[in-house]
Amino acid sequence: MGQRLTQIATRTGDNGTTGLGDNTRVSKNSLRVHAMGDVDELNSNIGVLLCEVMPESVRLLLVEIQHQLFNLGGELSIPGFELLKPEAVLALDVALAEHNAALPRLQEFILPAGSRAASLAHVCRTVARRAERAVVALEGQEALKDTPRQYLNRLSDLMFVLARVLNRYRTDGTAGDDVYWKSEKLAQAASE
């Protein structure tokens, strides 16, 4: 990888370019920089989510995800380099299966709401989808490994499931639940 930062305000980006990890300079509006920024925003949102009260198993999972997202950001910053391994996608698959198995089946669409922690998980879900779209757009211009796209796709699914887990997690012993969409069309069909 490139040099570690020793100075934050370098002023080298004042002309609208930024340096990649391989020391090349690109426009701050390039698809690669957009993908890097979306992954960074996702990681930052997970950091905010980690400020909430949650089960320790979820906390440990999210911390590991932050490390993997940092690997993904590093991979995006160095064209042709691989830091995010396929095993990271498999780890998300395992977490998805484990957490989803403990939840009741969905009978209706849910709103991105509920507890503060669940709502923040939904924000992370949507930012993960945006990061995925940015990676797909970059793939349209440059060859990338499959793992970054797969990881972000799976992570968005996992954040949806974790939002449901966090809506049920209460330290005071009360039961929580998802916030269900009240569709007039579906309500009418159910009453017929």
PDB file of C-alpha atoms in Angstrom:
ATOM      1  CA  MET A   1       0.000   0.000   0.000  1.00  0.00           C
ATOM      2  CA  GLY A   2       0.981   3.627  -0.401  1.00  0.00           C
ATOM      3  CA  GLN A   3       2.445   5.872   2.226  1.00  0.00           C
ATOM      4  CA  ARG A   4       0.665   6.315   5.517  1.00  0.00           C
ATOM      5  CA  LEU A   5      -0.647   9.802   6.134  1.00  0.00           C
ATOM      6  CA  THR A   6       1.645  11.956   8.210  1.00  0.00           C
ATOM      7  CA  GLN A   7      -0.009  15.234   7.231  1.00  0.00           C
ATOM      8  CA  ILE A   8      -3.732  15.682   6.702  1.00  0.00           C
ATOM      9  CA  ALA A   9      -3.931  19.110   5.035  1.00  0.00           C
ATOM     10  CA  THR A  10      -1.588  18.649   2.056  1.00  0.00           C
ATOM     11  CA  ARG A  11      -3.419  21.065  -0.276  1.00  0.00           C
ATOM     12  CA  THR A  12      -2.611  18.727  -3.175  1.00  0.00           C
ATOM     13  CA  GLY A  13      -6.341  18.240  -3.759  1.00  0.00           C
ATOM     14  CA  ASP A  14      -7.060  21.937  -4.198  1.00  0.00           C
ATOM     15  CA  ASN A  15      -7.072  21.441  -7.972  1.00  0.00           C
ATOM     16  CA  GLY A  16      -9.945  18.904  -7.821  1.00  0.00           C
ATOM     17  CA  THR A  17      -7.810  15.751  -7.898  1.00  0.00           C
ATOM     18  CA  THR A  18      -6.923  13.198  -5.268  1.00  0.00           C
ATOM     19  CA  GLY A  19      -4.148  10.663  -4.931  1.00  0.00           C
ATOM     20  CA  LEU A  20      -4.832   6.946  -5.074  1.00  0.00           C
ATOM     21  CA  GLY A  21      -2.848   4.349  -3.156  1.00  0.00           C
ATOM     22  CA  ASP A  22      -0.658   3.685  -6.199  1.00  0.00           C
ATOM     23  CA  ASN A  23       0.319   7.409  -6.285  1.00  0.00           C
ATOM     24  CA  THR A  24      -1.725   8.194  -9.407  1.00  0.00           C
ATOM     25  CA  ARG A  25      -3.951  11.262  -9.313  1.00  0.00           C
ATOM     26  CA  VAL A  26      -7.570  11.190 -10.448  1.00  0.00           C
ATOM     27  CA  SER A  27     -10.500  13.584 -10.459  1.00  0.00           C
ATOM     28  CA  LYS A  28     -12.394  13.752  -7.199  1.00  0.00           C
ATOM     29  CA  ASN A  29     -15.471  13.162  -9.371  1.00  0.00           C
ATOM     30  CA  SER A  30     -14.214   9.852 -10.818  1.00  0.00           C
ATOM     31  CA  LEU A  31     -16.285   6.704 -10.380  1.00  0.00           C
ATOM     32  CA  ARG A  32     -13.485   5.171  -8.302  1.00  0.00           C
ATOM     33  CA  VAL A  33     -13.503   8.099  -5.868  1.00  0.00           C
ATOM     34  CA  HIS A  34     -17.315   7.967  -5.653  1.00  0.00           C
ATOM     35  CA  ALA A  35     -17.125   4.259  -4.755  1.00  0.00           C
ATOM     36  CA  MET A  36     -14.400   4.920  -2.178  1.00  0.00           C
ATOM     37  CA  GLY A  37     -16.456   7.744  -0.667  1.00  0.00           C
ATOM     38  CA  ASP A  38     -19.627   5.666  -0.435  1.00  0.00           C
ATOM     39  CA  VAL A  39     -17.737   2.846   1.305  1.00  0.00           C
ATOM     40  CA  ASP A  40     -16.196   5.380   3.703  1.00  0.00           C
ATOM     41  CA  GLU A  41     -19.640   6.876   4.402  1.00  0.00           C
ATOM     42  CA  LEU A  42     -21.012   3.396   5.079  1.00  0.00           C
ATOM     43  CA  ASN A  43     -18.180   2.651   7.498  1.00  0.00           C
ATOM     44  CA  SER A  44     -18.791   5.968   9.274  1.00  0.00           C
ATOM     45  CA  ASN A  45     -22.513   5.234   9.597  1.00  0.00           C
ATOM     46  CA  ILE A  46     -21.713   1.849  11.113  1.00  0.00           C
ATOM     47  CA  GLY A  47     -19.511   3.736  13.587  1.00  0.00           C
ATOM     48  CA  VAL A  48     -22.544   5.827  14.585  1.00  0.00           C
ATOM     49  CA  LEU A  49     -24.649   2.665  14.908  1.00  0.00           C
ATOM     50  CA  LEU A  50     -22.000   1.202  17.209  1.00  0.00           C
ATOM     51  CA  CYS A  51     -22.725   4.046  19.679  1.00  0.00           C
ATOM     52  CA  GLU A  52     -26.079   2.403  20.406  1.00  0.00           C
ATOM     53  CA  VAL A  53     -26.889  -0.319  22.933  1.00  0.00           C
ATOM     54  CA  MET A  54     -26.995  -3.718  21.216  1.00  0.00           C
ATOM     55  CA  PRO A  55     -26.255  -7.394  21.781  1.00  0.00           C
ATOM     56  CA  GLU A  56     -22.530  -8.042  22.091  1.00  0.00           C
ATOM     57  CA  SER A  57     -22.630 -10.525  19.203  1.00  0.00           C
ATOM     58  CA  VAL A  58     -24.003  -7.812  16.903  1.00  0.00           C
ATOM     59  CA  ARG A  59     -21.394  -5.331  18.154  1.00  0.00           C
ATOM     60  CA  LEU A  60     -18.532  -7.730  17.421  1.00  0.00           C
ATOM     61  CA  LEU A  61     -19.960  -8.458  13.970  1.00  0.00           C
ATOM     62  CA  LEU A  62     -20.216  -4.750  13.132  1.00  0.00           C
ATOM     63  CA  VAL A  63     -16.650  -4.082  14.284  1.00  0.00           C
ATOM     64  CA  GLU A  64     -15.415  -6.871  12.006  1.00  0.00           C
ATOM     65  CA  ILE A  65     -17.476  -5.404   9.159  1.00  0.00           C
ATOM     66  CA  GLN A  66     -15.792  -2.036   9.731  1.00  0.00           C
ATOM     67  CA  HIS A  67     -12.389  -3.682   9.299  1.00  0.00           C
ATOM     68  CA  GLN A  68     -13.543  -5.408   6.112  1.00  0.00           C
ATOM     69  CA  LEU A  69     -14.933  -2.137   4.747  1.00  0.00           C
ATOM     70  CA  PHE A  70     -11.556  -0.547   5.401  1.00  0.00           C
ATOM     71  CA  ASN A  71     -10.020  -3.389   3.372  1.00  0.00           C
ATOM     72  CA  LEU A  72     -12.553  -2.694   0.625  1.00  0.00           C
ATOM     73  CA  GLY A  73     -11.709   1.012   0.648  1.00  0.00           C
ATOM     74  CA  GLY A  74      -8.021   0.149   0.397  1.00  0.00           C
ATOM     75  CA  GLU A  75      -8.704  -2.186  -2.499  1.00  0.00           C
ATOM     76  CA  LEU A  76     -10.671   0.504  -4.316  1.00  0.00           C
ATOM     77  CA  SER A  77      -7.862   3.007  -3.749  1.00  0.00           C
ATOM     78  CA  ILE A  78      -5.284   0.798  -5.486  1.00  0.00           C
ATOM     79  CA  PRO A  79      -6.414  -0.325  -8.947  1.00  0.00           C
ATOM     80  CA  GLY A  80      -5.760  -4.040  -9.478  1.00  0.00           C
ATOM     81  CA  PHE A  81      -5.053  -4.737  -5.790  1.00  0.00           C
ATOM     82  CA  GLU A  82      -6.984  -7.250  -3.651  1.00  0.00           C
ATOM     83  CA  LEU A  83      -7.526  -6.752   0.068  1.00  0.00           C
ATOM     84  CA  LEU A  84     -11.116  -7.948   0.558  1.00  0.00           C
ATOM     85  CA  LYS A  85     -11.118 -11.741   0.427  1.00  0.00           C
ATOM     86  CA  PRO A  86     -14.016 -14.019  -0.618  1.00  0.00           C
ATOM     87  CA  GLU A  87     -14.020 -15.402   2.947  1.00  0.00           C
ATOM     88  CA  ALA A  88     -15.411 -12.049   4.075  1.00  0.00           C
ATOM     89  CA  VAL A  89     -18.521 -12.649   1.940  1.00  0.00           C
ATOM     90  CA  LEU A  90     -18.877 -16.139   3.419  1.00  0.00           C
ATOM     91  CA  ALA A  91     -18.707 -14.654   6.923  1.00  0.00           C
ATOM     92  CA  LEU A  92     -21.638 -12.377   6.034  1.00  0.00           C
ATOM     93  CA  ASP A  93     -23.567 -15.390   4.711  1.00  0.00           C
ATOM     94  CA  VAL A  94     -23.054 -17.168   8.044  1.00  0.00           C
ATOM     95  CA  ALA A  95     -24.167 -14.095  10.009  1.00  0.00           C
ATOM     96  CA  LEU A  96     -27.204 -13.668   7.768  1.00  0.00           C
ATOM     97  CA  ALA A  97     -28.305 -17.264   8.279  1.00  0.00           C
ATOM     98  CA  GLU A  98     -27.730 -17.121  12.032  1.00  0.00           C
ATOM     99  CA  HIS A  99     -29.585 -13.858  12.685  1.00  0.00           C
ATOM    100  CA  ASN A 100     -32.385 -14.480  10.197  1.00  0.00           C
ATOM    101  CA  ALA A 101     -33.139 -17.892  11.723  1.00  0.00           C
ATOM    102  CA  ALA A 102     -33.971 -16.214  15.049  1.00  0.00           C
ATOM    103  CA  LEU A 103     -36.511 -13.821  13.500  1.00  0.00           C
ATOM    104  CA  PRO A 104     -40.186 -14.396  12.735  1.00  0.00           C
ATOM    105  CA  ARG A 105     -41.063 -14.645   9.047  1.00  0.00           C
ATOM    106  CA  LEU A 106     -42.024 -11.378   7.433  1.00  0.00           C
ATOM    107  CA  GLN A 107     -45.723 -11.165   6.624  1.00  0.00           C
ATOM    108  CA  GLU A 108     -45.622  -7.608   5.307  1.00  0.00           C
ATOM    109  CA  PHE A 109     -43.196  -4.925   4.199  1.00  0.00           C
ATOM    110  CA  ILE A 110     -41.586  -3.034   7.044  1.00  0.00           C
ATOM    111  CA  LEU A 111     -40.710   0.624   7.323  1.00  0.00           C
ATOM    112  CA  PRO A 112     -37.147   1.746   8.074  1.00  0.00           C
ATOM    113  CA  ALA A 113     -38.132   2.658  11.619  1.00  0.00           C
ATOM    114  CA  GLY A 114     -38.482   1.377  15.159  1.00  0.00           C
ATOM    115  CA  SER A 115     -35.736   1.796  17.695  1.00  0.00           C
ATOM    116  CA  ARG A 116     -32.937   4.294  17.097  1.00  0.00           C
ATOM    117  CA  ALA A 117     -30.438   1.452  16.607  1.00  0.00           C
ATOM    118  CA  ALA A 118     -32.702  -0.290  14.067  1.00  0.00           C
ATOM    119  CA  SER A 119     -33.274   2.963  12.197  1.00  0.00           C
ATOM    120  CA  LEU A 120     -29.513   3.540  12.009  1.00  0.00           C
ATOM    121  CA  ALA A 121     -29.082  -0.007  10.687  1.00  0.00           C
ATOM    122  CA  HIS A 122     -31.568   0.853   7.942  1.00  0.00           C
ATOM    123  CA  VAL A 123     -29.499   3.937   7.073  1.00  0.00           C
ATOM    124  CA  CYS A 124     -26.451   1.661   6.821  1.00  0.00           C
ATOM    125  CA  ARG A 125     -28.469  -0.664   4.565  1.00  0.00           C
ATOM    126  CA  THR A 126     -29.305   2.132   2.148  1.00  0.00           C
ATOM    127  CA  VAL A 127     -25.751   3.480   2.091  1.00  0.00           C
ATOM    128  CA  ALA A 128     -24.496  -0.064   1.413  1.00  0.00           C
ATOM    129  CA  ARG A 129     -26.835  -0.237  -1.605  1.00  0.00           C
ATOM    130  CA  ARG A 130     -25.494   3.097  -2.859  1.00  0.00           C
ATOM    131  CA  ALA A 131     -21.918   1.895  -2.411  1.00  0.00           C
ATOM    132  CA  GLU A 132     -22.825  -1.264  -4.312  1.00  0.00           C
ATOM    133  CA  ARG A 133     -24.242   0.811  -7.179  1.00  0.00           C
ATOM    134  CA  ALA A 134     -21.045   2.883  -7.226  1.00  0.00           C
ATOM    135  CA  VAL A 135     -18.917  -0.273  -7.438  1.00  0.00           C
ATOM    136  CA  VAL A 136     -21.115  -1.617 -10.257  1.00  0.00           C
ATOM    137  CA  ALA A 137     -20.730   1.691 -12.118  1.00  0.00           C
ATOM    138  CA  LEU A 138     -16.946   1.485 -11.686  1.00  0.00           C
ATOM    139  CA  GLU A 139     -17.033  -2.104 -13.001  1.00  0.00           C
ATOM    140  CA  GLY A 140     -18.594  -0.719 -16.154  1.00  0.00           C
ATOM    141  CA  GLN A 141     -15.356   1.179 -16.810  1.00  0.00           C
ATOM    142  CA  GLU A 142     -12.654  -0.912 -15.148  1.00  0.00           C
ATOM    143  CA  ALA A 143     -12.114  -4.561 -14.325  1.00  0.00           C
ATOM    144  CA  LEU A 144     -12.735  -5.318 -10.650  1.00  0.00           C
ATOM    145  CA  LYS A 145     -12.865  -8.511  -8.658  1.00  0.00           C
ATOM    146  CA  ASP A 146     -16.338  -9.865  -7.828  1.00  0.00           C
ATOM    147  CA  THR A 147     -15.803  -9.746  -4.058  1.00  0.00           C
ATOM    148  CA  PRO A 148     -16.387  -5.983  -3.513  1.00  0.00           C
ATOM    149  CA  ARG A 149     -19.776  -6.071  -5.265  1.00  0.00           C
ATOM    150  CA  GLN A 150     -20.789  -9.312  -3.559  1.00  0.00           C
ATOM    151  CA  TYR A 151     -19.712  -8.047  -0.142  1.00  0.00           C
ATOM    152  CA  LEU A 152     -21.748  -4.851  -0.406  1.00  0.00           C
ATOM    153  CA  ASN A 153     -24.786  -6.726  -1.734  1.00  0.00           C
ATOM    154  CA  ARG A 154     -24.664  -9.197   1.129  1.00  0.00           C
ATOM    155  CA  LEU A 155     -23.944  -6.466   3.676  1.00  0.00           C
ATOM    156  CA  SER A 156     -27.058  -4.558   2.673  1.00  0.00           C
ATOM    157  CA  ASP A 157     -29.114  -7.716   3.219  1.00  0.00           C
ATOM    158  CA  LEU A 158     -27.438  -8.263   6.585  1.00  0.00           C
ATOM    159  CA  MET A 159     -28.134  -4.688   7.709  1.00  0.00           C
ATOM    160  CA  PHE A 160     -31.842  -5.256   6.973  1.00  0.00           C
ATOM    161  CA  VAL A 161     -31.790  -8.390   9.132  1.00  0.00           C
ATOM    162  CA  LEU A 162     -29.807  -6.646  11.885  1.00  0.00           C
ATOM    163  CA  ALA A 163     -32.345  -3.801  11.892  1.00  0.00           C
ATOM    164  CA  ARG A 164     -34.998  -6.408  12.659  1.00  0.00           C
ATOM    165  CA  VAL A 165     -32.789  -7.925  15.372  1.00  0.00           C
ATOM    166  CA  LEU A 166     -32.197  -4.489  16.911  1.00  0.00           C
ATOM    167  CA  ASN A 167     -35.921  -3.682  16.881  1.00  0.00           C
ATOM    168  CA  ARG A 168     -36.457  -6.710  19.108  1.00  0.00           C
ATOM    169  CA  TYR A 169     -33.555  -5.982  21.454  1.00  0.00           C
ATOM    170  CA  ARG A 170     -34.624  -4.246  24.633  1.00  0.00           C
ATOM    171  CA  THR A 171     -32.627  -3.956  27.840  1.00  0.00           C
ATOM    172  CA  ASP A 172     -35.774  -3.285  29.917  1.00  0.00           C
ATOM    173  CA  GLY A 173     -37.393  -6.649  29.147  1.00  0.00           C
ATOM    174  CA  THR A 174     -40.156  -5.257  26.909  1.00  0.00           C
ATOM    175  CA  ALA A 175     -40.760  -6.797  23.500  1.00  0.00           C
ATOM    176  CA  GLY A 176     -39.996  -4.822  20.383  1.00  0.00           C
ATOM    177  CA  ASP A 177     -41.093  -5.430  16.823  1.00  0.00           C
ATOM    178  CA  ASP A 178     -40.765  -4.115  13.306  1.00  0.00           C
ATOM    179  CA  VAL A 179     -42.857  -1.181  12.080  1.00  0.00           C
ATOM    180  CA  TYR A 180     -45.118  -2.575   9.398  1.00  0.00           C
ATOM    181  CA  TRP A 181     -46.237  -0.740   6.277  1.00  0.00           C
ATOM    182  CA  LYS A 182     -49.954  -0.002   6.331  1.00  0.00           C
ATOM    183  CA  SER A 183     -50.905  -0.495   2.714  1.00  0.00           C
ATOM    184  CA  GLU A 184     -54.492   0.401   1.910  1.00  0.00           C
ATOM    185  CA  LYS A 185     -54.497  -2.016  -1.026  1.00  0.00           C
ATOM    186  CA  LEU A 186     -53.253  -4.893   1.129  1.00  0.00           C
ATOM    187  CA  ALA A 187     -55.668  -4.044   3.948  1.00  0.00           C
ATOM    188  CA  GLN A 188     -58.551  -4.056   1.472  1.00  0.00           C
ATOM    189  CA  ALA A 189     -57.459  -7.419   0.004  1.00  0.00           C
ATOM    190  CA  ALA A 190     -57.249  -8.922   3.517  1.00  0.00           C
ATOM    191  CA  SER A 191     -60.780  -7.772   4.375  1.00  0.00           C
ATOM    192  CA  GLU A 192     -62.312  -9.304   1.227  1.00  0.00           C
TER     193      GLU A 192
END
